[in-house]
Coordinates of C-alpha atoms and ligand atoms in Angstrom, one line a residue:
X1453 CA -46.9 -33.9 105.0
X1454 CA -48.9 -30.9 106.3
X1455 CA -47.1 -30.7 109.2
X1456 CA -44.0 -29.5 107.3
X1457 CA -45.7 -27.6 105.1
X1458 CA -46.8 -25.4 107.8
X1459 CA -43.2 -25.5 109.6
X1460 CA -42.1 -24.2 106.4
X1461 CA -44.6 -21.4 105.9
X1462 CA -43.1 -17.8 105.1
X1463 CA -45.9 -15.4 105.8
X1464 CA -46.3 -12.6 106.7
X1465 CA -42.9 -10.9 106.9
X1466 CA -41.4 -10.8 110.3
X1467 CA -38.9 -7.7 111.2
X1468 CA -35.5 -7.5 110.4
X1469 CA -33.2 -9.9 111.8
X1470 CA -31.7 -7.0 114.0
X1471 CA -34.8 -6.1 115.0
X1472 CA -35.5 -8.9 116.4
X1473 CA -33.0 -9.9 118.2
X1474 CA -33.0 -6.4 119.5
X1475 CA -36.4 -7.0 121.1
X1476 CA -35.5 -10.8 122.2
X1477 CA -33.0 -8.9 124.1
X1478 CA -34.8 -6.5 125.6
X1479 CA -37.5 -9.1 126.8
X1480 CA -35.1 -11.8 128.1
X1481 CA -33.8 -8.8 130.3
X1482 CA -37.4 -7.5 131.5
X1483 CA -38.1 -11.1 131.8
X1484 CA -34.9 -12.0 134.4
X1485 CA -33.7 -14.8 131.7
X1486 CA -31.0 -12.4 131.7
X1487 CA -29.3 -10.3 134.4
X1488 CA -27.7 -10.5 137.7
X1489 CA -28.3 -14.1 138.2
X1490 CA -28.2 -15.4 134.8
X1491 CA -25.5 -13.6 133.4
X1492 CA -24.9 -15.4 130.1
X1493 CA -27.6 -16.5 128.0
X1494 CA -28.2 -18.3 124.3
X1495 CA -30.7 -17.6 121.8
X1496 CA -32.2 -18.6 119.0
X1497 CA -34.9 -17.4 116.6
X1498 CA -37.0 -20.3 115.8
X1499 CA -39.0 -18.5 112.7
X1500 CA -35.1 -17.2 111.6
X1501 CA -34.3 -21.3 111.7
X1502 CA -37.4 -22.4 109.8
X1503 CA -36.3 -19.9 107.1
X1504 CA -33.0 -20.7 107.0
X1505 CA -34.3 -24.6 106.0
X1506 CA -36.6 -23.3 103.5
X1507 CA -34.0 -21.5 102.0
X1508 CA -31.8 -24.8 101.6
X1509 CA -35.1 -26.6 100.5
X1510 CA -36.2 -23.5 97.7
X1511 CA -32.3 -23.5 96.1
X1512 CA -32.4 -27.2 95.4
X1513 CA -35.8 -27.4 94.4
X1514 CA -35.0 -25.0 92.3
X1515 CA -33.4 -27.8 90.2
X1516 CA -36.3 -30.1 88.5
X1517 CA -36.2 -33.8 88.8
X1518 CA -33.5 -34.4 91.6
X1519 CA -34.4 -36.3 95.1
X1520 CA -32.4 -34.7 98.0
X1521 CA -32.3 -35.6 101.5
X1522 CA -30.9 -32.2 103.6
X1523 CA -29.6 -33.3 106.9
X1524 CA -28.5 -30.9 109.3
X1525 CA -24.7 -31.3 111.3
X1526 CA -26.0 -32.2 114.6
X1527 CA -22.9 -30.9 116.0
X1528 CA -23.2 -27.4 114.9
X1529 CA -26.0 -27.5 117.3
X1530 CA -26.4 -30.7 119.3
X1531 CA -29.7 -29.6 121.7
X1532 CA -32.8 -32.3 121.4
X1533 CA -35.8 -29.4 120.9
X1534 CA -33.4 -27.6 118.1
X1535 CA -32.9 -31.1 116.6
X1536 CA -36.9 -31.5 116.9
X1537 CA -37.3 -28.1 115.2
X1538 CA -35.4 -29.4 112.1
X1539 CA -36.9 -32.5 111.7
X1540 CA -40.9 -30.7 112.0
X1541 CA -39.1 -28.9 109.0
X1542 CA -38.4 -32.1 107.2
X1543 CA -34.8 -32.5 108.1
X1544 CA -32.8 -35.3 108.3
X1545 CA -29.6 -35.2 110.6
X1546 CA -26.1 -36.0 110.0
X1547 CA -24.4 -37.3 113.3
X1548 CA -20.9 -37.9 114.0
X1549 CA -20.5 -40.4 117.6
X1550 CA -22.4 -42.1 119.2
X1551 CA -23.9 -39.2 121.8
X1552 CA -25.0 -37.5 118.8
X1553 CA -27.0 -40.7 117.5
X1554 CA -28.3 -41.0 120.4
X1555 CA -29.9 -37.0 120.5
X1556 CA -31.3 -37.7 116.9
X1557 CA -33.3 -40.7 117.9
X1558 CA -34.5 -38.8 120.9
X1559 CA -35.1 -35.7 118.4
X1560 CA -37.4 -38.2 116.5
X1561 CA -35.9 -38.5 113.1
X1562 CA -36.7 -41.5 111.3
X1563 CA -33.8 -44.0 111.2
X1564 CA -33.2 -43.8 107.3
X1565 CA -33.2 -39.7 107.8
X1566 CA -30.1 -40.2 109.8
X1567 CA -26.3 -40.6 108.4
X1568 CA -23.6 -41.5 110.4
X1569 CA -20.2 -39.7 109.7
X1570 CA -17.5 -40.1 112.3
X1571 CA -13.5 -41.5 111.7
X1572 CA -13.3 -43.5 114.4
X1573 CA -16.4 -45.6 114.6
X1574 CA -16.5 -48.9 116.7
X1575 CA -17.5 -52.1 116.2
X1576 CA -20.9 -51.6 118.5
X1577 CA -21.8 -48.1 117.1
X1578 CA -21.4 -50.0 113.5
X1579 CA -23.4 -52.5 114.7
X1580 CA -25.6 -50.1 116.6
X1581 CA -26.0 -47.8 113.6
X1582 CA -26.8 -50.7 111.2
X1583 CA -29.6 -52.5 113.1
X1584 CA -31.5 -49.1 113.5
X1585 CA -31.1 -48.9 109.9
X1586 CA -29.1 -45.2 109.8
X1587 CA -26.8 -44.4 106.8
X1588 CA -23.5 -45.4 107.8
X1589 CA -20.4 -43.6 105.1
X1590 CA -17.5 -45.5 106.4
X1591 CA -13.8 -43.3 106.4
X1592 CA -11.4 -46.0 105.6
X1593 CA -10.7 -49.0 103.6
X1594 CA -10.5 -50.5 107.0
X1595 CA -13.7 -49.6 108.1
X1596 CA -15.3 -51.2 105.0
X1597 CA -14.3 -54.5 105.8
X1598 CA -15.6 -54.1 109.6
X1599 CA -18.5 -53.2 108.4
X1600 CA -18.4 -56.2 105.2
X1601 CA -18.0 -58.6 108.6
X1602 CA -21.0 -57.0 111.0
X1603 CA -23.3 -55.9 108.3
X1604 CA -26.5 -58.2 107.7
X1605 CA -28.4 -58.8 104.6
X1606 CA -31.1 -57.7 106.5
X1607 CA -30.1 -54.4 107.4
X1608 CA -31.9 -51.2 106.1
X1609 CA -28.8 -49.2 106.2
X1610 CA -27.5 -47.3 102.9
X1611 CA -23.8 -47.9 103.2
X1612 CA -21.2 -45.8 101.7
X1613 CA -17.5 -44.2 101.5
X1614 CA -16.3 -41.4 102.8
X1615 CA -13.4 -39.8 99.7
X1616 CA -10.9 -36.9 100.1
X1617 CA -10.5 -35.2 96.8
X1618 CA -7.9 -33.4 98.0
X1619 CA -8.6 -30.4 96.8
X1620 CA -6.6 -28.3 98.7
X1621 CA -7.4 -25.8 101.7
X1622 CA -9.7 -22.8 102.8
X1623 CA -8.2 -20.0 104.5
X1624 CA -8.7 -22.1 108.1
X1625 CA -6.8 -25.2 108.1
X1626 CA -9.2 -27.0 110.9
X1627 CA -11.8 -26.7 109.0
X1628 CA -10.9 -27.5 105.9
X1629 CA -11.0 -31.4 105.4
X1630 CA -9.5 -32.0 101.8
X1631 CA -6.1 -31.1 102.3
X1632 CA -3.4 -33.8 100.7
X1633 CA -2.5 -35.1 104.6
X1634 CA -6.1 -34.7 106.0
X1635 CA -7.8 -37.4 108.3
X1636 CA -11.6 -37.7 106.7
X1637 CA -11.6 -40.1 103.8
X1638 CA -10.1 -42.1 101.7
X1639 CA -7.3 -40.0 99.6
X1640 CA -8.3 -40.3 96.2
X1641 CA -5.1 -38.4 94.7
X1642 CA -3.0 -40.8 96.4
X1643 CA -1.0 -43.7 94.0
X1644 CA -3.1 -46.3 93.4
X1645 CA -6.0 -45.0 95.4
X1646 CA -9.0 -44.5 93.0
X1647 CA -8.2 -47.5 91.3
X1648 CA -8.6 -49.4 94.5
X1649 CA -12.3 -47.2 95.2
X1650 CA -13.5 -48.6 92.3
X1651 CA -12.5 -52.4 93.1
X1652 CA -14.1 -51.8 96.4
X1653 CA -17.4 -50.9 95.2
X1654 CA -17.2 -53.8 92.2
X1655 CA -16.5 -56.8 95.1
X1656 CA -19.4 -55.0 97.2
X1657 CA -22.7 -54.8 95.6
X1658 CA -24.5 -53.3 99.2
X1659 CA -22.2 -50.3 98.9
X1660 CA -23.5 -47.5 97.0
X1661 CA -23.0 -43.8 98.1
X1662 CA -20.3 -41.8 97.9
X1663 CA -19.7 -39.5 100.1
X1664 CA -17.4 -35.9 100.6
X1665 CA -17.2 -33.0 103.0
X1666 CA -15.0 -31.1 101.6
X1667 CA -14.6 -28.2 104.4
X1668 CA -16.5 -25.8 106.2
X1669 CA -16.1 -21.3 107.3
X1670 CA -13.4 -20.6 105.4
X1671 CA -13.4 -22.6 102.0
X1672 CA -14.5 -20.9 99.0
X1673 CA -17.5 -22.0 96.9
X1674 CA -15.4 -22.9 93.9
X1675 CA -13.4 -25.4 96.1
X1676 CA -16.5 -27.3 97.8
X1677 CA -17.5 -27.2 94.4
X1678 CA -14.7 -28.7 92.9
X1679 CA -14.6 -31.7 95.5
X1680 CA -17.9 -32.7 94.7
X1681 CA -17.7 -32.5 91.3
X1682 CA -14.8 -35.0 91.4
X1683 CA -16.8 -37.1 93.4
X1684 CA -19.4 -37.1 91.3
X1685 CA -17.0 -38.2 88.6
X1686 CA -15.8 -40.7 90.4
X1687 CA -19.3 -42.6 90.6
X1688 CA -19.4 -42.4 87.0
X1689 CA -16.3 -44.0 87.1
X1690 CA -17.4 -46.7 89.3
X1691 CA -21.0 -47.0 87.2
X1692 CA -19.0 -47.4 84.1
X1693 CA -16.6 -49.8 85.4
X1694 CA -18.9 -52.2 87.4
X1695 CA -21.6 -52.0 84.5
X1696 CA -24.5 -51.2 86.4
X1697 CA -26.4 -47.9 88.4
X1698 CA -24.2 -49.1 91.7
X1699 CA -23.9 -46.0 93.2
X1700 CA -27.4 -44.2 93.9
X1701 CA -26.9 -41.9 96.1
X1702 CA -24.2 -38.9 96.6
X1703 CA -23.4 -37.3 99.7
X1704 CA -22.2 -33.4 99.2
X1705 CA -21.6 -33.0 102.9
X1706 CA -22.4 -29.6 104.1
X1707 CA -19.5 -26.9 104.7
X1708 CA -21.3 -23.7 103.2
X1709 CA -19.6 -20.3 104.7
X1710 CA -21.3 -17.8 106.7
X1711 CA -20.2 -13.7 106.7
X1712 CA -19.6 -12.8 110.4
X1713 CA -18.9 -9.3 109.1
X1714 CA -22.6 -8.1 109.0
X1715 CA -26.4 -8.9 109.2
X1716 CA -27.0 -10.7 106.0
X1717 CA -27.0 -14.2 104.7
X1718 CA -24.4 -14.7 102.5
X1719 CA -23.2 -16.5 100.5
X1720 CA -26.9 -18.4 99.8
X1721 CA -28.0 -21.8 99.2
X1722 CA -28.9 -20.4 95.8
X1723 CA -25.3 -19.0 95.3
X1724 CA -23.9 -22.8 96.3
X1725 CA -26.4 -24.5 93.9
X1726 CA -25.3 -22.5 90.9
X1727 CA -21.7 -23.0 91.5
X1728 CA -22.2 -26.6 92.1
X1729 CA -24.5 -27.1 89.1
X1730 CA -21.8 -25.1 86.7
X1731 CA -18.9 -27.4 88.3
X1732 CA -20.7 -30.8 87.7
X1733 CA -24.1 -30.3 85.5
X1734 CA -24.6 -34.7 86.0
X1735 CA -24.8 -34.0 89.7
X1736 CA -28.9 -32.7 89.1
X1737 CA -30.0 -34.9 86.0
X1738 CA -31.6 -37.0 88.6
X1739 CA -29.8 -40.2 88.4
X1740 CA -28.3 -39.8 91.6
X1741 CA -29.8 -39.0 95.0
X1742 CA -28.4 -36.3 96.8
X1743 CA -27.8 -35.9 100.1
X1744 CA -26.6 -32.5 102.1
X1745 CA -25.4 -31.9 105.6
X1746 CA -25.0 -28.6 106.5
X1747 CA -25.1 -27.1 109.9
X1748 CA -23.5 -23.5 110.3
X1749 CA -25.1 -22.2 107.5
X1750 CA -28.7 -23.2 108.9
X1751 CA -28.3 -21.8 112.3
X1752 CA -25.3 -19.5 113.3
X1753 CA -27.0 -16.4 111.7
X1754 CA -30.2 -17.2 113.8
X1755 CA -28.7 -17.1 117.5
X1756 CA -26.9 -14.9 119.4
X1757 CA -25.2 -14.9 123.1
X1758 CA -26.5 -12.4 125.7
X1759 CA -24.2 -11.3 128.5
X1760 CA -23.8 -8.9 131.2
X1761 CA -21.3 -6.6 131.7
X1762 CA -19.8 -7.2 135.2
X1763 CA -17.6 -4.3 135.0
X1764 CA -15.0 -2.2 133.6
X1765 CA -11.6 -1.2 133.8
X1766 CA -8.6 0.5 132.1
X1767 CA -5.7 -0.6 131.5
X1768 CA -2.7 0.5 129.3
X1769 CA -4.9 3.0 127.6
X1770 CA -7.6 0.4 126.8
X1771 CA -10.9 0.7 128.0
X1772 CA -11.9 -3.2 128.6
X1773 CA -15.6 -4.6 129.5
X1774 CA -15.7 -7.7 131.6
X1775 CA -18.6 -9.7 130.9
X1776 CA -20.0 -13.1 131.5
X1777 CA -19.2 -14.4 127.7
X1778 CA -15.4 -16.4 127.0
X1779 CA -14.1 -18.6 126.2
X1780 CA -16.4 -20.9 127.1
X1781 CA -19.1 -20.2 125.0
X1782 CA -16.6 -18.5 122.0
X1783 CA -14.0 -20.9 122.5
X1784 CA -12.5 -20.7 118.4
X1785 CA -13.4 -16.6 118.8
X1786 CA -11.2 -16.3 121.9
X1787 CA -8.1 -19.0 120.4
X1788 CA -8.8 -17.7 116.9
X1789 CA -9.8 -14.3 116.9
X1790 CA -8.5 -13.1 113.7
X1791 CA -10.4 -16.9 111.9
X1792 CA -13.6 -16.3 113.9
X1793 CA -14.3 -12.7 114.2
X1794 CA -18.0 -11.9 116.2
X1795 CA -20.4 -8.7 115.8
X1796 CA -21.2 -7.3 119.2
X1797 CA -23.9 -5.3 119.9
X1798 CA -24.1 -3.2 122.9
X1799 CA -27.2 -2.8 125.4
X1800 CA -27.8 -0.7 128.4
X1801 CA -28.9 -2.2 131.6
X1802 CA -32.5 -2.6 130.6
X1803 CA -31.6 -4.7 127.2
X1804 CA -32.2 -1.3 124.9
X1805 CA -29.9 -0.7 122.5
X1806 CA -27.0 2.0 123.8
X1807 CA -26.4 5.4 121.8
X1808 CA -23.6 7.4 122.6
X1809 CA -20.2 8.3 120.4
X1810 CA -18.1 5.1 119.7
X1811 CA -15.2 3.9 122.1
X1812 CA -12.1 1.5 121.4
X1813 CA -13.1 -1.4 123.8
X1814 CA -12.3 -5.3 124.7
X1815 CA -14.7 -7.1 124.9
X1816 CA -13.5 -9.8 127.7
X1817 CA -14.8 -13.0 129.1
X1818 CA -14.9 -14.7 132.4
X1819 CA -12.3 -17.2 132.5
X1820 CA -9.0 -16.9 134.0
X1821 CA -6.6 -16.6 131.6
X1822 CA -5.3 -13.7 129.4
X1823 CA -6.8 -14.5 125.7
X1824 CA -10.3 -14.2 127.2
X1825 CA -11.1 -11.8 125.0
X1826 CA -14.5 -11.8 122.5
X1827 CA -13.5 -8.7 120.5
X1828 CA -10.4 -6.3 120.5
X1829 CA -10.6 -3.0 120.0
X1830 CA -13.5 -2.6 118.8
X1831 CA -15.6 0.5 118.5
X1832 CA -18.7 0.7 120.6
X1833 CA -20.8 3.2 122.8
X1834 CA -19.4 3.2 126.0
X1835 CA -20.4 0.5 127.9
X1836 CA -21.6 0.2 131.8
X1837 CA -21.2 -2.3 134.6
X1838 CA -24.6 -3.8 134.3
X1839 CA -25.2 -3.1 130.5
X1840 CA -25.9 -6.4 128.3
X1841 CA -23.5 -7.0 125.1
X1842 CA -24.9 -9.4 121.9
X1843 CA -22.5 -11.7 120.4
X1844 CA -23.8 -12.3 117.1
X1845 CA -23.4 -15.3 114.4
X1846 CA -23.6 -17.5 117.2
X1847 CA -26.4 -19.8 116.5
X1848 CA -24.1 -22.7 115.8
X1849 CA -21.4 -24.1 117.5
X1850 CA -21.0 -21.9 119.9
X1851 CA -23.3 -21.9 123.2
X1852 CA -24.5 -25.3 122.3
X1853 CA -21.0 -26.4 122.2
X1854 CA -19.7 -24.7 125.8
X1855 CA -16.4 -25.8 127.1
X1856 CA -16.3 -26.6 130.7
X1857 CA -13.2 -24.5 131.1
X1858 CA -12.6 -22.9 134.8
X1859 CA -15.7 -24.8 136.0
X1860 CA -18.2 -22.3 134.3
X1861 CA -21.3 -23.6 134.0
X1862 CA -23.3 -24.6 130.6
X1863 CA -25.5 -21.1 130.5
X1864 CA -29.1 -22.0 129.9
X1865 CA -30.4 -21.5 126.2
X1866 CA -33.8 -20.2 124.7
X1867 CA -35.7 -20.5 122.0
X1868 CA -38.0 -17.7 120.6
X1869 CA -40.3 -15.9 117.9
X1870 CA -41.5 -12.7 117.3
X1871 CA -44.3 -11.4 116.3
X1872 CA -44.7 -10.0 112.7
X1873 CA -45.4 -6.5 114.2
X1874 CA -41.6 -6.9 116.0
X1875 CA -42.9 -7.1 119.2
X1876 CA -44.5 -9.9 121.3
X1877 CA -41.4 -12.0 122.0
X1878 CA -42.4 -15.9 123.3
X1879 CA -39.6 -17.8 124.7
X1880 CA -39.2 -21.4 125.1
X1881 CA -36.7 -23.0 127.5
X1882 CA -34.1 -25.2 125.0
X1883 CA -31.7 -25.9 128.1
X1884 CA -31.5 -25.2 131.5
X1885 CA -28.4 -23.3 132.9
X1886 CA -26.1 -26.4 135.0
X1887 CA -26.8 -26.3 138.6
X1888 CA -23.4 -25.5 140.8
X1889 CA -24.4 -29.8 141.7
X1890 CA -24.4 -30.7 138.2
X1891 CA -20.8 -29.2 138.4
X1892 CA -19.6 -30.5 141.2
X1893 CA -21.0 -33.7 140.2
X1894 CA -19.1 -33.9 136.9
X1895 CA -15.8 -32.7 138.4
X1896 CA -15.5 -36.6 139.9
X1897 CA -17.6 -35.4 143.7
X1898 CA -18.7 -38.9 143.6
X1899 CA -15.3 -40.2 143.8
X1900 CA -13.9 -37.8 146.5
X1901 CA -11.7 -39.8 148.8
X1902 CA -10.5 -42.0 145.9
X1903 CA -7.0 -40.3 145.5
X1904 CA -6.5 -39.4 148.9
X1905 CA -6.9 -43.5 149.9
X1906 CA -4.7 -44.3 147.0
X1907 CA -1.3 -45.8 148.1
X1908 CA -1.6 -45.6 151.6
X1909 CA -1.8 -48.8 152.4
X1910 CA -5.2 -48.5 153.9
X1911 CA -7.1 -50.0 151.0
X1912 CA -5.2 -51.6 148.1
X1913 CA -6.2 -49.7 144.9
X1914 CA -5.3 -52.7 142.4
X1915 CA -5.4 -56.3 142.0
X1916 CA -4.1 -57.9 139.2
X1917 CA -3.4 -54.5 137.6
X1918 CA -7.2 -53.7 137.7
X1919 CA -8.3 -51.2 139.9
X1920 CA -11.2 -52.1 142.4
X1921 CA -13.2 -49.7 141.9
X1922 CA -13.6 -49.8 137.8
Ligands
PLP3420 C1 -18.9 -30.6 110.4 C2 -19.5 -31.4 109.3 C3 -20.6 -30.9 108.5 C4 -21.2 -29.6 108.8 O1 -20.3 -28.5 108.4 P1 -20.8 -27.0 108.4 O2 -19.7 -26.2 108.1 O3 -21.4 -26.7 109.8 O4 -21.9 -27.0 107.4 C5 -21.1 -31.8 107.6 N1 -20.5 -33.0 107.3 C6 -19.5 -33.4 108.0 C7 -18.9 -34.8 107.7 C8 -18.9 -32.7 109.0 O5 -17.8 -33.1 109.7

């Protein structure tokens, strides 16, 4: 396919990440993308992004003889022309509801490309999901016979199970999904358990994936590592016992970590495959297909958050900047500061870099609450009121993911490249900013009087316990 041969293409060298982001800063602010009116921005490096997936392709291939389908998380970055991106690369996409199905179809990747993940699928998005002919990994015993009852013979849909190996935890409990008491899965540790995988897959020849996520930031590679590897036991186990190549395909699930504490990418895709081929050697022989569906590892290192500093203050002793970046663009930084620690870079007001001696600062948000805070104490030139800060690492899961917390709007996001000579930034519009309407609109304005003409006796709200206006 020459069209993702040339999405993939790594010549020449561009400059440094920094760099570049440096310069994308600089031009978003001589451009107006960023400033007085558009105080809080998202970016993210296209050419960083098609890198990233040609890193992920280069460590498996690194492997001779095994198939793998890499899918990216669509909800570690859930915009349409970033989803578009990854498939020009060759991606597949993992999605997880039925929003998220709905932005890969519109991204345009091909229906068996697609996997559907989620604990708490419904009868129509099973139904849904199977007649478009997406992956489907059910979560539960439960689930398996819904989908034993909707399924048709006809249906181009690779069906499989989700399993916890309950491998224990990372160092973040939210993210890590193979805990003993976790929701995802079916708990193979658990009495009886694996005994009654293996009689699911023998009275159901259509299922035949197996499928684990073992965690994401936080877990160590030895512990992803160690979940799939007893996965992959486990459909050796289930080959053996039902006497035939049942299960084809395995599902690693994505989960790789990503250092927030400086500019490089590590651990790699490499690092992963060697651990993964040491834990479980079978995994690459090329029996199985494998499928991957990572998401922070592709694209937080490749974006970054641009705000304004509004102004500054002092209080208690501590010099604090207030910018246009919270909570709702950092939401785990600001509830989880010490779990999700950010870089910030600091810019004067015409997006260059500031110089000057270091100075203990917070770095604070917009929204009205105390916690708004990006970074504490941290050591940076002095900033300005209309100076610009970077929040870095952000490329995934955090300005594509804004919460609508103290009516903020959704900041607008760009795309961008640079040129190999580190200047010549081009941006591309990825999302508009949300109009002050779209707001208002979403906040229920079409429904304005309907509390105030509840109960008064003017209108009656219910009948028969349903309310008219549903
Ligand atoms: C969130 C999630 C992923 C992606 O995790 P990352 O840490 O972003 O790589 C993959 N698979 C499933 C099932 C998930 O829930």
């Amino acid at each position: 396919m020459t069209e993702t041969t040339s999405a993939l293409s790594t010549d020449p060298l561009p400059a440094p990440r920094s760099a570049r982001f440096a310069e994308a800063l600089r031009q978003a602010v001589a451009d107006g993308l960023l400033g007085e009116d558009q105080p809080v921005a998202g970016f993210l490096d296209a050419e960083g992004v098609r890198r990233s997936v040609a890193a992920l392709r280069d460590a498996f291939d690194a492997v001779p003889g095994v198939s793998v389908l890499h899918t990216f998380a669509a909800k570690a970055a859930s915009l349409v022309p970033v989803l578009r991106l990854l498939a020009a690369c060759g991606m597949g996409c993992e999605v997880a509801s039925p929003g998220e199905l709905r932005l890969a179809v519109e991204a345009g990747f091909a229906p068996e490309t697609i996997v559907l993940d989620s604990p708490a699928k419904t009868r129509e998005e099973l139904r849904l999901a199977m007649a478009l002919g997406v992956a489907v990994n059910a979560d539960s015993f439960d689930e398996l016979r819904r989908i034993g009852e909707l399924r048709s013979p006809e249906s181009a849909s690779v069906l499989g199970l989700r399993v916890n190996p309950q491998v224990g935890s990372g160092s973040i409990g939210a993210m890590s999904t193979a805990t003993a008491t976790s929701k995802f899965g079916v708990p193979l540790r658990d009495p009886g358990v694996r005994e009654q995988v293996v009689r699911a897959f023998a009275e159901r020849p259509w299922l035949t994936r197996l499928h684990a996520h073992v965690g994401s930031q936080g877990c160590p590679l030895e512990l992803i590592a160690e979940g799939v590897a007893e996965t992959y036991r486990l459909a050796e186990e289930i080959n053996e016992a039902v006497g035939a190549r049942r299960i084809t395909g395995i599902d690693i699930g994505g989960g790789l970590p990503v250092n927030f504490a400086d500019e490089e990418d590590r651990p790699a895709f490499s690092d992963y495959v060697s651990v993964l081929r040491a834990a479980a050697p079978g995994l690459f022989d090329g029996r199985y297909g494998l499928v991957t569906e990572f998401g922070r590892s592709l694209l937080a290192k490749n974006g970054f958050i641009g705000a304004r500093v509004e102004y500054t203050k002092d209080a208690g002793g501590r010099r604090i900047a207030l910018t246009h970046a919270g909570a709702q663009v950092a939401t785990r930084t600001v509830f989880m500061p010490d779990a999700w620690p950010l870089r910030i870079g600091a810019f004067d007001g015409q997006g260059r870099p500031r110089g000057g001696p270091p100075m203990v600062q917070d770095i604070a948000g917009p929204c009205c609450f105390a916690g708004d805070v990006v970074a504490h104490a941290r050591e940076l030139p002095e900033l300005r009121e209309g100076d610009f800060v970077a929040l870095y690492d952000t490329g995934a899961y955090y300005f594509s993911t804004p919460w609508a917390y103290n009516s903020l709007p959704r900041p607008a996001v760009y795309g961008f490249t640079v040129g190999p000579d580190g200047s010549g930034v081009r941006f591309a519009r990825v999302r508009d900013a949300q109009s002050l309407d779209s707001v208002a609109a979403e906040s229920g304005l079409a429904h304005a009087d309907a509390l105030t003409g509840l109960g008064t006796g003017r209108r009656p709200a219910t009948r028969r316990g349903r309310s008219q206006d549903l």
